[in-house]
Short mmCIF file of C-alpha atoms and ligand atoms in Angstrom, two decimals:
data_model
loop_
_atom_site.label_atom_id
_atom_site.label_comp_id
_atom_site.label_asym_id
_atom_site.label_seq_id
_atom_site.Cartn_x
_atom_site.Cartn_y
_atom_site.Cartn_z
CA MET A 197 -17.96 8.90 31.69
CA ILE A 198 -16.12 6.22 33.75
CA LYS A 199 -13.96 7.21 36.85
CA PHE A 200 -11.22 4.78 37.96
CA VAL A 201 -8.18 5.11 40.32
CA ASP A 202 -4.83 4.95 39.06
CA LYS A 203 -3.11 2.81 41.58
CA THR A 204 0.33 4.34 41.03
CA GLU A 205 -0.65 7.94 41.39
CA HIS A 206 -3.61 7.41 43.90
CA LYS A 207 -5.78 9.77 42.30
CA THR A 208 -8.99 9.66 40.25
CA ILE A 209 -8.62 9.92 36.45
CA ASN A 210 -11.48 10.77 34.25
CA MET A 211 -11.80 8.86 30.98
CA ARG A 212 -14.19 9.83 28.48
CA ALA A 213 -16.45 7.23 26.76
CA LYS A 214 -15.75 5.99 23.29
CA ILE A 215 -19.17 5.84 21.29
CA VAL A 216 -20.33 4.44 18.14
CA ALA A 217 -23.83 5.85 17.39
CA GLY A 218 -25.72 4.69 14.36
CA ASN A 219 -28.49 7.32 12.95
CA TRP A 220 -30.85 5.06 10.93
CA LYS A 221 -32.56 8.21 9.82
CA MET A 222 -35.78 7.56 8.00
CA ASN A 223 -34.87 4.17 7.25
CA ASN A 224 -35.74 0.55 8.29
CA ASP A 225 -39.54 -0.34 8.91
CA LEU A 226 -40.35 -2.03 12.30
CA ASP A 227 -39.39 -5.52 11.51
CA GLU A 228 -36.04 -4.37 9.75
CA SER A 229 -35.39 -2.27 12.95
CA LYS A 230 -36.19 -5.16 15.25
CA SER A 231 -33.78 -7.34 13.37
CA LEU A 232 -31.04 -5.04 12.88
CA VAL A 233 -31.06 -4.25 16.50
CA LYS A 234 -30.99 -7.87 17.22
CA LYS A 235 -28.10 -8.63 15.09
CA ILE A 236 -26.03 -5.76 16.54
CA ALA A 237 -26.63 -6.98 20.10
CA LYS A 238 -25.69 -10.18 19.30
CA SER A 239 -22.26 -9.25 17.35
CA ILE A 240 -21.21 -7.20 20.52
CA LYS A 241 -22.50 -9.66 23.14
CA LYS A 242 -19.00 -11.29 23.65
CA GLN A 243 -16.76 -8.03 23.01
CA PRO A 244 -15.53 -6.53 26.21
CA LEU A 245 -16.47 -3.16 24.89
CA GLU A 246 -14.52 -1.23 27.99
CA ASN A 247 -15.72 2.35 28.20
CA THR A 248 -17.23 1.98 25.03
CA ARG A 249 -20.91 2.71 24.09
CA VAL A 250 -22.96 1.48 21.14
CA ILE A 251 -26.15 3.49 20.35
CA VAL A 252 -28.57 3.21 17.67
CA ALA A 253 -31.24 5.89 16.83
CA PRO A 254 -34.37 4.34 14.85
CA THR A 255 -37.56 6.12 13.67
CA TYR A 256 -40.13 7.04 16.02
CA VAL A 257 -42.41 4.34 15.11
CA SER A 258 -39.65 1.50 15.94
CA LEU A 259 -38.29 3.15 19.07
CA GLN A 260 -40.39 1.25 21.54
CA LYS A 261 -39.86 -2.06 20.25
CA VAL A 262 -36.11 -1.51 19.55
CA ALA A 263 -35.64 -0.31 23.13
CA SER A 264 -37.35 -3.40 24.60
CA LYS A 265 -35.12 -5.67 22.24
CA ALA A 266 -32.09 -3.74 23.55
CA LYS A 267 -32.81 -3.88 27.09
CA GLY A 268 -30.32 -6.07 28.97
CA THR A 269 -27.86 -5.99 25.91
CA LYS A 270 -24.94 -3.60 25.25
CA VAL A 271 -26.97 -1.60 22.72
CA GLU A 272 -28.52 1.63 23.95
CA VAL A 273 -31.20 3.46 22.02
CA ALA A 274 -31.62 7.13 21.02
CA ALA A 275 -34.43 9.18 19.38
CA GLN A 276 -33.65 11.27 16.32
CA ASN A 277 -35.26 14.42 17.58
CA MET A 278 -37.95 15.52 20.00
CA HIS A 279 -40.13 18.79 20.73
CA PHE A 280 -39.29 21.26 23.77
CA GLU A 281 -42.77 21.18 24.93
CA LYS A 282 -44.18 18.64 27.46
CA SER A 283 -47.37 18.07 25.41
CA GLY A 284 -50.12 20.11 23.53
CA ALA A 285 -51.28 21.16 20.09
CA PHE A 286 -47.98 20.35 18.19
CA THR A 287 -49.03 17.97 15.51
CA GLY A 288 -46.54 15.39 14.64
CA GLU A 289 -44.35 16.20 17.40
CA ILE A 290 -42.90 14.00 20.35
CA SER A 291 -41.83 15.12 23.82
CA ALA A 292 -39.25 14.14 26.31
CA THR A 293 -41.60 12.61 28.62
CA MET A 294 -43.08 10.50 25.78
CA LEU A 295 -39.56 9.12 24.76
CA LYS A 296 -38.85 8.41 28.45
CA SER A 297 -41.99 6.61 28.79
CA VAL A 298 -40.88 3.86 26.08
CA GLY A 299 -37.48 3.51 27.58
CA VAL A 300 -35.48 6.13 25.66
CA HIS A 301 -33.13 8.36 27.41
CA ILE A 302 -30.89 9.65 24.76
CA VAL A 303 -31.84 12.10 21.86
CA ILE A 304 -30.04 13.31 18.90
CA LEU A 305 -30.52 17.07 18.64
CA GLY A 306 -29.29 19.69 16.02
CA HIS A 307 -28.67 17.11 13.15
CA SER A 308 -27.81 19.11 10.02
CA GLU A 309 -31.00 17.62 8.21
CA ARG A 310 -33.19 18.80 10.92
CA ARG A 311 -31.58 22.32 10.69
CA GLU A 312 -31.54 22.43 6.93
CA TYR A 313 -34.91 20.73 5.97
CA PHE A 314 -37.00 21.56 8.86
CA GLY A 315 -35.65 24.95 9.79
CA GLU A 316 -34.35 24.26 13.02
CA THR A 317 -32.39 27.38 14.52
CA ASP A 318 -29.73 27.61 17.11
CA ALA A 319 -32.51 29.16 19.51
CA LEU A 320 -34.97 26.38 19.03
CA LEU A 321 -32.30 24.07 19.56
CA ALA A 322 -31.33 25.74 22.86
CA LYS A 323 -34.92 24.95 24.17
CA LYS A 324 -34.85 21.51 23.24
CA VAL A 325 -31.46 21.10 25.20
CA ASP A 326 -32.99 22.54 28.02
CA ALA A 327 -36.20 20.29 27.75
CA ALA A 328 -34.17 17.16 27.35
CA LEU A 329 -32.04 17.92 30.44
CA ALA A 330 -34.73 19.08 32.55
CA ASN A 331 -36.13 15.43 31.79
CA LYS A 332 -32.67 13.98 32.66
CA MET A 333 -31.95 12.92 29.10
CA GLU A 334 -28.63 12.42 27.38
CA ILE A 335 -27.96 14.61 24.32
CA ILE A 336 -26.11 13.89 21.20
CA PHE A 337 -25.65 17.49 20.09
CA CYS A 338 -24.72 17.95 16.36
CA PHE A 339 -23.26 20.84 14.28
CA GLY A 340 -21.05 21.46 11.46
CA GLU A 341 -20.23 23.63 8.57
CA VAL A 342 -21.32 23.63 5.07
CA LEU A 343 -19.04 23.25 2.31
CA ALA A 344 -19.10 27.19 1.51
CA ASP A 345 -17.95 27.93 4.96
CA ARG A 346 -15.22 25.65 4.79
CA LYS A 347 -14.07 27.14 1.44
CA ALA A 348 -14.36 30.55 2.95
CA GLY A 349 -12.46 29.53 5.86
CA ASN A 350 -15.30 30.34 8.18
CA HIS A 351 -15.59 26.62 9.59
CA PHE A 352 -14.30 27.21 13.00
CA LYS A 353 -16.30 30.50 13.41
CA VAL A 354 -19.49 28.56 12.50
CA VAL A 355 -18.85 25.63 14.68
CA GLU A 356 -18.10 28.08 17.67
CA SER A 357 -21.41 29.82 17.37
CA GLN A 358 -23.47 26.70 16.73
CA ILE A 359 -21.97 25.15 20.15
CA LYS A 360 -22.13 28.52 21.81
CA ASN A 361 -25.83 29.26 20.88
CA GLY A 362 -26.97 25.86 21.54
CA LEU A 363 -25.23 24.76 24.67
CA PHE A 364 -23.22 27.66 26.32
CA HIS A 365 -26.27 28.78 28.33
CA LEU A 366 -25.82 25.51 30.36
CA GLU A 367 -24.08 25.18 33.84
CA ALA A 368 -20.86 23.15 33.85
CA GLY A 369 -22.75 20.25 35.69
CA ALA A 370 -25.31 19.85 32.76
CA TRP A 371 -22.35 18.76 30.71
CA LYS A 372 -22.13 15.26 31.99
CA ASN A 373 -25.34 14.72 29.84
CA ILE A 374 -23.86 16.20 26.57
CA ILE A 375 -22.24 14.25 23.88
CA LEU A 376 -20.89 16.46 21.03
CA ALA A 377 -20.95 15.31 17.25
CA TYR A 378 -19.06 17.36 14.71
CA GLU A 379 -20.60 16.62 11.42
CA PRO A 380 -19.22 18.65 8.45
CA VAL A 381 -22.26 18.91 6.39
CA TRP A 382 -20.37 18.49 3.09
CA ALA A 383 -19.27 15.23 4.31
CA ILE A 384 -22.89 13.81 5.17
CA GLY A 385 -23.99 11.07 2.87
CA THR A 386 -21.78 12.33 0.13
CA GLY A 387 -19.05 9.48 0.41
CA GLU A 388 -16.51 12.33 0.93
CA THR A 389 -14.92 12.29 4.51
CA ALA A 390 -13.02 14.92 6.48
CA SER A 391 -9.39 13.73 6.60
CA PRO A 392 -8.49 12.39 9.84
CA GLU A 393 -6.16 15.58 10.25
CA GLN A 394 -9.16 17.90 9.48
CA ALA A 395 -11.46 15.98 12.01
CA GLN A 396 -8.49 16.11 14.67
CA GLU A 397 -7.96 19.89 14.02
CA MET A 398 -11.70 20.74 14.56
CA HIS A 399 -12.11 18.45 17.55
CA ALA A 400 -8.91 19.98 19.43
CA PHE A 401 -10.81 23.38 18.58
CA ILE A 402 -14.00 22.44 20.14
CA ARG A 403 -12.46 20.74 23.12
CA LYS A 404 -10.43 24.19 23.39
CA ILE A 405 -13.77 26.46 23.24
CA VAL A 406 -15.30 24.33 25.82
CA ALA A 407 -12.21 24.50 28.12
CA ASP A 408 -12.19 28.10 27.73
CA LYS A 409 -15.72 28.49 28.89
CA TYR A 410 -16.04 25.73 31.51
CA GLY A 411 -12.49 24.49 32.34
CA ASN A 412 -10.41 21.60 31.57
CA ASP A 413 -12.38 18.81 33.53
CA VAL A 414 -15.61 19.44 31.47
CA ALA A 415 -13.72 19.62 28.19
CA GLU A 416 -11.59 16.60 28.76
CA ASN A 417 -14.71 14.59 29.97
CA VAL A 418 -17.03 15.35 27.05
CA SER A 419 -16.88 12.73 24.16
CA VAL A 420 -16.72 14.50 20.74
CA LEU A 421 -17.89 12.16 17.93
CA TYR A 422 -17.06 12.87 14.15
CA GLY A 423 -19.83 12.18 11.70
CA GLY A 424 -20.02 12.12 7.92
CA SER A 425 -19.15 9.14 5.49
CA VAL A 426 -17.59 6.98 8.14
CA LYS A 427 -17.11 3.50 6.82
CA PRO A 428 -15.21 0.53 7.68
CA SER A 429 -12.24 1.56 5.48
CA ASN A 430 -11.74 4.96 7.18
CA ALA A 431 -13.02 4.29 10.61
CA ARG A 432 -9.72 3.21 12.36
CA GLU A 433 -7.73 6.15 11.17
CA ILE A 434 -10.36 8.64 12.11
CA PHE A 435 -10.80 6.97 15.46
CA SER A 436 -6.93 6.85 16.26
CA LYS A 437 -7.01 10.65 16.51
CA PRO A 438 -6.67 11.76 20.03
CA ASP A 439 -9.64 14.12 20.21
CA VAL A 440 -11.91 11.94 18.25
CA ASP A 441 -13.90 9.80 20.75
CA GLY A 442 -16.13 7.86 18.13
CA GLY A 443 -18.62 8.35 15.41
CA LEU A 444 -22.28 9.09 14.56
CA ILE A 445 -22.87 7.03 11.62
CA GLY A 446 -25.70 7.20 8.89
CA GLY A 447 -25.40 5.08 5.85
CA ALA A 448 -22.93 2.51 7.15
CA ALA A 449 -25.10 2.02 10.46
CA LEU A 450 -27.76 0.26 8.29
CA ASN A 451 -25.68 -2.49 7.30
CA ILE A 452 -24.74 -5.12 10.11
CA ASP A 453 -21.37 -6.09 8.56
CA ASP A 454 -20.40 -2.55 8.21
CA PHE A 455 -21.56 -1.18 11.57
CA LYS A 456 -19.86 -4.17 13.25
CA ALA A 457 -16.66 -3.34 11.45
CA ILE A 458 -16.91 0.39 12.71
CA ILE A 459 -17.41 -1.00 16.21
CA GLU A 460 -14.47 -3.10 16.02
CA ALA A 461 -12.35 -0.19 14.60
CA ILE A 462 -13.10 1.73 17.89
P1 PGA B 1421 -23.37 9.46 6.72
O1 PGA B 1421 -24.50 10.30 7.82
O2 PGA B 1421 -22.62 8.52 7.84
O3 PGA B 1421 -24.29 8.50 6.03
O4 PGA B 1421 -22.39 10.38 6.19
C1 PGA B 1421 -23.84 10.62 9.16
C2 PGA B 1421 -24.76 11.45 9.91
O5 PGA B 1421 -25.79 12.09 9.04
O6 PGA B 1421 -25.15 11.39 11.09
#
């Protein structure tokens, strides 16, 4: 969030950040990751990128190297997941303090693939949210309905309950570290995208439920990203919607030309 003073009105205006975040999922080995982050950093070096953030989320094994390559560039680095405990007998898991020790201050939580394939529930995610915030990390919190929910007209209800259960126990002040990502599951990796109107309708709804709970100031300042088959050919139109503040990009984030075009679209 960037605050600036409107000279004509003499008051402070909040402007939420635009964000393009690439979720690399289980793709790219170490060399590929280092090379991709280098290319991204180079491609945006001369762009003004006012109030716009570019984030990449590599796999755990590449995080440290990618974070050190990204240092001093306009690229920020996020983890794709983390455990809620600080340390202990949790084979295969990584904690917030470990992420921070390699220079990572952002974490994606609640991605639909984590929910679906790894059984992550709203209650578990709420614990992860608390652990991330306790460690002063920023969270990209994902949620979204499956196709059956949309077909049955339950999509608003599902999204509302995922947001409530994961985040509504927080105090208003914590929301400066929250980025929301609406990702309709039927649009992830399928080539099928929500129409810009469907995205705007849901994003406006999300902002409204946040406003109802926390007030307009929090709601107007939280960035709400859209995710699900964003590509160069549809990014501009989706990003042009007033409540869409950017995208969480999967497949198209793996290709420098596509990712660059999506950054240009914003
Ligand atoms: P996709 O993935 O762009 O490949 O649909 C988006 C995501 O899962 O974040």
